[in-house]
Amino acid sequence: MDTTTTLHTGNLPQHLAIIMDGNGRWAKKKGMLRIFGHENGTKAVRETVESCARLGIGYLTLYAFSTENWNRPKMEVDTLMNLLVSSLEKELPTLQKNSIKLNTIGNTAMLPDGARKKLLDVIEQTKGNTRMTLTLALSYGSREEIISAVKKISEKVQNNQLNIADISESVIGAHLYTHDLPDVDLVIRTSGEQRISNFLLWQVAYAELYFTEVLWPDFREKDLHEALISYQKRERRFGKTSEQVK
Ligand code: IPE
Ligand code: IPE
Ligand code: MG
């Protein structure tokens, strides 16, 4: 077994996606309300974003709020939406300093007006940045994304703009929210849960999966490096034999 414990800069994932989980449990362990965990999760977001940009990871996608998360208590949902606005305001200088372009995937029409406007504003202000694309998955659900793609494709078929025979992987990919992002190479999920929770089902077809017990507010650069080192030790075969990919 390869027991290397240092990260090398070659062979990093081009697209890293993170399911930031465990904010509520982190707060509960401290005898605090769940929202205290969300507030502290923003520090881990900042550190992770900056670390990824420094390392030269081209695409970072963060699962911030799922379509299913709308079913949480209203007070928690409101707090998360307010945190989104304040974080976008606070982090804009960090995005500019590191030349990070903000992007979003999900049914953002569902977001409250203030949050949607702030999001569009930061996307507009950072659109010329080239070092890394930071995508926030907000009101995101993979099944909903696939349904929306099927509807758009069906409409094109109905209007004779597309032949059924021409529907391919790339046609489907082009109608997903992620049309301008490469496939995901690595998914990290914190908090010990080992599930995908309706995140990028199409896009993770050949991603490596990494699970850590660390709760999201405690996730630091060393934890990111551990995940990346684990990724670098894996052989991605894409269905071929080991000899073929060597
Ligand atoms: C992740 O932490 C943040 C969101 C889903 C918005 P959780 O809020 O899911 O925290 P746990 O899983 O309940 O600990
Ligand atoms: C997934 O976490 C969604 C986000 C991290 C935004 P959840 O905490 O909502 O997922 P489940 O309910 O444990 O699967
Ligand atoms: Mg959770």
CSV table of N, CA and C in Angstrom, one decimal, residues 8 10 34 53 69 87-88 118 134 141 189 204 217 220 244:
chain,number,residue,atom,x,y,z
A,8,HIS,N,1.0,16.1,-3.3
A,8,HIS,CA,1.8,16.6,-4.4
A,8,HIS,C,0.9,17.4,-5.3
A,10,GLY,N,0.7,17.7,-8.6
A,10,GLY,CA,0.2,17.1,-9.8
A,10,GLY,C,-1.0,16.3,-9.4
A,34,ARG,N,-28.8,24.8,16.7
A,34,ARG,CA,-28.3,24.3,15.4
A,34,ARG,C,-27.7,25.5,14.5
A,53,ALA,N,-8.2,27.3,-4.0
A,53,ALA,CA,-7.7,28.3,-5.0
A,53,ALA,C,-6.2,28.3,-5.0
A,69,ASN,N,-33.9,20.5,2.0
A,69,ASN,CA,-33.7,21.4,3.2
A,69,ASN,C,-34.8,22.4,3.4
A,87,SER,N,-22.7,36.2,4.2
A,87,SER,CA,-21.4,35.6,3.7
A,87,SER,C,-21.0,36.1,2.4
A,88,LEU,N,-22.0,36.3,1.5
A,88,LEU,CA,-21.6,36.8,0.1
A,88,LEU,C,-21.1,38.2,0.3
A,118,LYS,N,-28.5,39.3,-4.2
A,118,LYS,CA,-27.1,39.4,-3.7
A,118,LYS,C,-26.2,38.4,-4.5
A,134,LEU,N,-16.1,28.8,-8.2
A,134,LEU,CA,-16.8,28.3,-7.0
A,134,LEU,C,-18.3,28.3,-7.3
A,141,GLY,N,-31.3,20.1,-6.1
A,141,GLY,CA,-31.7,18.7,-6.0
A,141,GLY,C,-31.4,18.0,-7.4
A,189,ARG,N,-17.6,14.1,1.8
A,189,ARG,CA,-18.7,14.4,2.7
A,189,ARG,C,-18.2,14.3,4.1
A,204,VAL,N,-21.5,12.6,-10.8
A,204,VAL,CA,-20.5,11.8,-10.0
A,204,VAL,C,-20.4,10.4,-10.5
A,217,PRO,N,-18.0,22.3,10.6
A,217,PRO,CA,-17.4,23.5,11.2
A,217,PRO,C,-16.0,23.3,11.7
A,220,ARG,N,-10.7,21.7,8.4
A,220,ARG,CA,-9.6,22.6,8.2
A,220,ARG,C,-8.8,22.2,7.0
A,244,GLN,N,-4.1,-1.3,-18.4
A,244,GLN,CA,-4.4,-0.4,-19.4
A,244,GLN,C,-4.2,1.1,-19.0
